[in-house]
């Protein structure tokens, strides 16, 4: 959906650049419950993490080079889905538990595909909703081909993962885990859960491959980690 004329006028400028829709603006819009400044692209609705993922895929992987790849995109974000579909074509599959716009209705703990089906899985901000996240990660491992990889993002907002699966009350979940439908808060030790399934995983931070100017201009935000999980 195009931004209104007023919005385009208010945000007109060239201090910010969205690498996904390739458009400039004066700044990114506020976004979130505790509204973060400089977060949302008014043109394509991308957030910091989407722009980070896009730049990572462009600069550090060969996913977008036009060669055919079978990709599973879980809980597809529209700003990325549009681009992926254009580049990856029919081998690109979207899946979601609830979103009717996704191609496959799917529970990440029971992925309805054979072993070693996919070249790439991209799954962002899903596992914090999933009680048995370890099972989901095992499923990612199972359906990936050998020498393939998953890119997983979860919000990291504590030093050490906290969870209590006996908490099911939405208000209590919000108090403990920050959102009514989150079942835990992750810390950087999330990587241990990933490795338990057999993945060789690494944490990638924006500053590992982008300079300070690029991080600011593309509105990447600070410290959002990507978990690159390789199946060797
Ligand atoms: Zn954009």
GROMACS .gro file of C-alpha atoms and ligand atoms in nm:
model
  233
    1UNK     CA    1   0.000   0.000   0.000
    2UNK     CA    2   0.138   0.338  -0.098
    3UNK     CA    3   0.190   0.596   0.178
    4UNK     CA    4  -0.046   0.894   0.175
    5UNK     CA    5   0.058   1.212  -0.002
    6UNK     CA    6   0.087   1.387   0.335
    7UNK     CA    7   0.313   1.115   0.471
    8UNK     CA    8   0.531   1.122   0.163
    9UNK     CA    9   0.560   1.500   0.203
   10UNK     CA   10   0.643   1.485   0.577
   11UNK     CA   11   0.902   1.211   0.523
   12UNK     CA   12   1.047   1.351   0.201
   13UNK     CA   13   1.426   1.359   0.209
   14UNK     CA   14   1.737   1.152   0.155
   15UNK     CA   15   1.890   1.089   0.498
   16UNK     CA   16   1.754   0.735   0.512
   17UNK     CA   17   1.757   0.460   0.252
   18UNK     CA   18   1.560   0.137   0.252
   19UNK     CA   19   1.762  -0.132   0.072
   20UNK     CA   20   1.449  -0.345   0.027
   21UNK     CA   21   1.226  -0.104  -0.166
   22UNK     CA   22   1.528   0.107  -0.271
   23UNK     CA   23   1.359   0.434  -0.170
   24UNK     CA   24   1.483   0.731   0.028
   25UNK     CA   25   1.314   0.924   0.307
   26UNK     CA   26   1.398   1.191   0.565
   27UNK     CA   27   1.365   0.932   0.840
   28UNK     CA   28   1.190   0.607   0.915
   29UNK     CA   29   0.858   0.617   1.098
   30UNK     CA   30   0.799   0.525   1.463
   31UNK     CA   31   0.694   0.168   1.532
   32UNK     CA   32   0.608  -0.063   1.820
   33UNK     CA   33   0.416  -0.073   2.146
   34UNK     CA   34   0.680   0.145   2.309
   35UNK     CA   35   0.724   0.330   1.982
   36UNK     CA   36   1.080   0.313   1.856
   37UNK     CA   37   1.198   0.611   1.653
   38UNK     CA   38   1.339   0.563   1.304
   39UNK     CA   39   1.206   0.208   1.257
   40UNK     CA   40   0.944   0.164   0.982
   41UNK     CA   41   0.996   0.236   0.611
   42UNK     CA   42   0.692   0.439   0.501
   43UNK     CA   43   0.718   0.295   0.150
   44UNK     CA   44   0.735  -0.082   0.210
   45UNK     CA   45   0.674  -0.115   0.588
   46UNK     CA   46   1.011  -0.280   0.645
   47UNK     CA   47   1.153  -0.271   0.997
   48UNK     CA   48   1.513  -0.261   1.115
   49UNK     CA   49   1.549  -0.639   1.120
   50UNK     CA   50   1.403  -0.683   0.771
   51UNK     CA   51   1.654  -0.438   0.624
   52UNK     CA   52   1.935  -0.610   0.813
   53UNK     CA   53   1.830  -0.951   0.679
   54UNK     CA   54   1.807  -0.817   0.325
   55UNK     CA   55   2.153  -0.660   0.338
   56UNK     CA   56   2.295  -0.976   0.492
   57UNK     CA   57   2.145  -1.195   0.219
   58UNK     CA   58   2.270  -0.957  -0.049
   59UNK     CA   59   2.621  -0.915   0.082
   60UNK     CA   60   2.705  -1.235   0.265
   61UNK     CA   61   2.515  -1.508   0.081
   62UNK     CA   62   2.446  -1.613  -0.278
   63UNK     CA   63   2.073  -1.659  -0.220
   64UNK     CA   64   1.974  -1.363  -0.438
   65UNK     CA   65   2.207  -1.430  -0.731
   66UNK     CA   66   1.931  -1.568  -0.953
   67UNK     CA   67   2.020  -1.937  -0.939
   68UNK     CA   68   1.729  -2.167  -0.848
   69UNK     CA   69   1.689  -2.246  -0.480
   70UNK     CA   70   1.417  -2.409  -0.279
   71UNK     CA   71   1.336  -2.170   0.004
   72UNK     CA   72   1.094  -2.198   0.295
   73UNK     CA   73   0.990  -1.861   0.438
   74UNK     CA   74   0.806  -1.902   0.766
   75UNK     CA   75   0.566  -1.628   0.881
   76UNK     CA   76   0.640  -1.426   0.567
   77UNK     CA   77   0.685  -1.054   0.606
   78UNK     CA   78   0.519  -0.884   0.304
   79UNK     CA   79   0.809  -0.646   0.235
   80UNK     CA   80   1.049  -0.939   0.195
   81UNK     CA   81   0.804  -1.183   0.043
   82UNK     CA   82   0.746  -0.957  -0.259
   83UNK     CA   83   1.117  -0.938  -0.330
   84UNK     CA   84   1.188  -1.305  -0.264
   85UNK     CA   85   0.910  -1.417  -0.493
   86UNK     CA   86   1.032  -1.199  -0.776
   87UNK     CA   87   1.386  -1.335  -0.746
   88UNK     CA   88   1.329  -1.695  -0.642
   89UNK     CA   89   1.013  -1.775  -0.839
   90UNK     CA   90   0.819  -2.097  -0.797
   91UNK     CA   91   1.072  -2.271  -0.572
   92UNK     CA   92   0.996  -2.016  -0.302
   93UNK     CA   93   0.734  -2.131  -0.049
   94UNK     CA   94   0.568  -1.934   0.231
   95UNK     CA   95   0.419  -2.102   0.537
   96UNK     CA   96   0.238  -1.988   0.848
   97UNK     CA   97   0.022  -2.134   1.122
   98UNK     CA   98  -0.249  -1.867   1.103
   99UNK     CA   99  -0.191  -1.631   0.812
  100UNK     CA  100  -0.426  -1.735   0.527
  101UNK     CA  101  -0.210  -1.548   0.277
  102UNK     CA  102   0.076  -1.795   0.325
  103UNK     CA  103   0.084  -2.084   0.075
  104UNK     CA  104   0.111  -2.360   0.335
  105UNK     CA  105  -0.067  -2.381   0.670
  106UNK     CA  106   0.200  -2.523   0.892
  107UNK     CA  107   0.300  -2.586   1.250
  108UNK     CA  108   0.678  -2.539   1.273
  109UNK     CA  109   0.702  -2.838   1.503
  110UNK     CA  110   0.545  -3.063   1.235
  111UNK     CA  111   0.675  -2.943   0.900
  112UNK     CA  112   0.486  -3.123   0.623
  113UNK     CA  113   0.787  -3.180   0.395
  114UNK     CA  114   1.027  -3.468   0.339
  115UNK     CA  115   1.377  -3.479   0.482
  116UNK     CA  116   1.631  -3.269   0.293
  117UNK     CA  117   1.383  -3.067   0.086
  118UNK     CA  118   1.509  -2.709   0.122
  119UNK     CA  119   1.821  -2.510   0.041
  120UNK     CA  120   1.732  -2.226   0.276
  121UNK     CA  121   1.489  -2.163   0.560
  122UNK     CA  122   1.420  -1.813   0.682
  123UNK     CA  123   1.229  -1.781   1.009
  124UNK     CA  124   1.213  -1.453   1.196
  125UNK     CA  125   1.038  -1.374   1.524
  126UNK     CA  126   0.841  -1.697   1.539
  127UNK     CA  127   1.009  -1.924   1.794
  128UNK     CA  128   0.931  -1.696   2.089
  129UNK     CA  129   0.567  -1.800   2.028
  130UNK     CA  130   0.638  -2.173   2.010
  131UNK     CA  131   0.628  -2.380   2.332
  132UNK     CA  132   0.853  -2.657   2.194
  133UNK     CA  133   1.102  -2.440   2.005
  134UNK     CA  134   1.365  -2.716   2.019
  135UNK     CA  135   1.134  -2.943   1.820
  136UNK     CA  136   1.084  -2.667   1.563
  137UNK     CA  137   1.461  -2.628   1.526
  138UNK     CA  138   1.498  -3.006   1.484
  139UNK     CA  139   1.236  -2.987   1.210
  140UNK     CA  140   1.431  -2.710   1.034
  141UNK     CA  141   1.738  -2.932   1.047
  142UNK     CA  142   1.548  -3.230   0.914
  143UNK     CA  143   1.395  -3.060   0.608
  144UNK     CA  144   1.713  -2.879   0.508
  145UNK     CA  145   1.943  -3.039   0.251
  146UNK     CA  146   2.300  -3.110   0.350
  147UNK     CA  147   2.528  -2.805   0.313
  148UNK     CA  148   2.227  -2.575   0.343
  149UNK     CA  149   2.133  -2.319   0.603
  150UNK     CA  150   1.863  -2.151   0.804
  151UNK     CA  151   1.857  -1.788   0.903
  152UNK     CA  152   1.675  -1.756   1.234
  153UNK     CA  153   1.591  -1.439   1.424
  154UNK     CA  154   1.439  -1.418   1.770
  155UNK     CA  155   1.414  -1.109   1.987
  156UNK     CA  156   1.707  -1.107   2.227
  157UNK     CA  157   1.616  -0.901   2.529
  158UNK     CA  158   1.767  -1.067   2.834
  159UNK     CA  159   2.112  -1.199   2.927
  160UNK     CA  160   1.983  -1.553   2.970
  161UNK     CA  161   1.673  -1.719   2.828
  162UNK     CA  162   1.378  -1.725   3.067
  163UNK     CA  163   1.074  -1.942   3.014
  164UNK     CA  164   0.801  -2.103   3.215
  165UNK     CA  165   0.569  -2.316   3.003
  166UNK     CA  166   0.320  -2.342   3.289
  167UNK     CA  167   0.238  -1.973   3.233
  168UNK     CA  168  -0.050  -1.961   2.985
  169UNK     CA  169  -0.242  -1.655   3.097
  170UNK     CA  170  -0.194  -1.382   2.832
  171UNK     CA  171  -0.160  -1.104   3.092
  172UNK     CA  172   0.098  -1.301   3.284
  173UNK     CA  173   0.284  -1.383   2.964
  174UNK     CA  174   0.287  -1.015   2.879
  175UNK     CA  175   0.426  -0.931   3.223
  176UNK     CA  176   0.694  -1.200   3.215
  177UNK     CA  177   0.780  -1.231   2.848
  178UNK     CA  178   0.687  -0.888   2.708
  179UNK     CA  179   0.394  -0.988   2.485
  180UNK     CA  180   0.067  -1.172   2.547
  181UNK     CA  181   0.151  -1.454   2.307
  182UNK     CA  182   0.522  -1.498   2.383
  183UNK     CA  183   0.619  -1.807   2.578
  184UNK     CA  184   0.973  -1.697   2.671
  185UNK     CA  185   1.233  -1.425   2.653
  186UNK     CA  186   1.553  -1.523   2.478
  187UNK     CA  187   1.908  -1.440   2.563
  188UNK     CA  188   2.215  -1.494   2.344
  189UNK     CA  189   2.223  -1.852   2.478
  190UNK     CA  190   1.954  -1.922   2.216
  191UNK     CA  191   2.246  -2.038   2.003
  192UNK     CA  192   2.287  -2.340   2.233
  193UNK     CA  193   1.936  -2.459   2.148
  194UNK     CA  194   2.019  -2.426   1.781
  195UNK     CA  195   2.339  -2.627   1.818
  196UNK     CA  196   2.160  -2.904   2.011
  197UNK     CA  197   1.986  -3.000   1.685
  198UNK     CA  198   2.313  -3.049   1.502
  199UNK     CA  199   2.347  -2.708   1.339
  200UNK     CA  200   2.680  -2.532   1.324
  201UNK     CA  201   2.559  -2.188   1.418
  202UNK     CA  202   2.707  -1.843   1.439
  203UNK     CA  203   2.578  -1.508   1.562
  204UNK     CA  204   2.604  -1.228   1.306
  205UNK     CA  205   2.572  -0.869   1.424
  206UNK     CA  206   2.511  -0.568   1.196
  207UNK     CA  207   2.856  -0.427   1.273
  208UNK     CA  208   3.018  -0.752   1.155
  209UNK     CA  209   2.949  -0.665   0.793
  210UNK     CA  210   2.813  -0.308   0.777
  211UNK     CA  211   2.991   0.016   0.858
  212UNK     CA  212   2.846   0.275   1.097
  213UNK     CA  213   2.717   0.500   0.818
  214UNK     CA  214   2.535   0.216   0.645
  215UNK     CA  215   2.380   0.103   0.974
  216UNK     CA  216   2.252   0.457   1.039
  217UNK     CA  217   2.134   0.538   0.686
  218UNK     CA  218   1.955   0.203   0.646
  219UNK     CA  219   1.806   0.233   0.997
  220UNK     CA  220   1.930  -0.107   1.111
  221UNK     CA  221   1.925  -0.037   1.483
  222UNK     CA  222   2.174  -0.170   1.729
  223UNK     CA  223   2.260  -0.523   1.821
  224UNK     CA  224   1.987  -0.718   1.641
  225UNK     CA  225   2.159  -1.055   1.598
  226UNK     CA  226   2.108  -1.298   1.313
  227UNK     CA  227   2.157  -1.667   1.380
  228UNK     CA  228   2.310  -1.831   1.075
  229UNK     CA  229   2.260  -2.203   1.118
  230UNK     CA  230   2.450  -2.433   0.886
  231UNK     CA  231   2.372  -2.797   0.825
  232UNK     CA  232   2.697  -2.958   0.717
  233LIG    ZN1  233   1.126   0.025   0.215
   0.00000   0.00000   0.00000
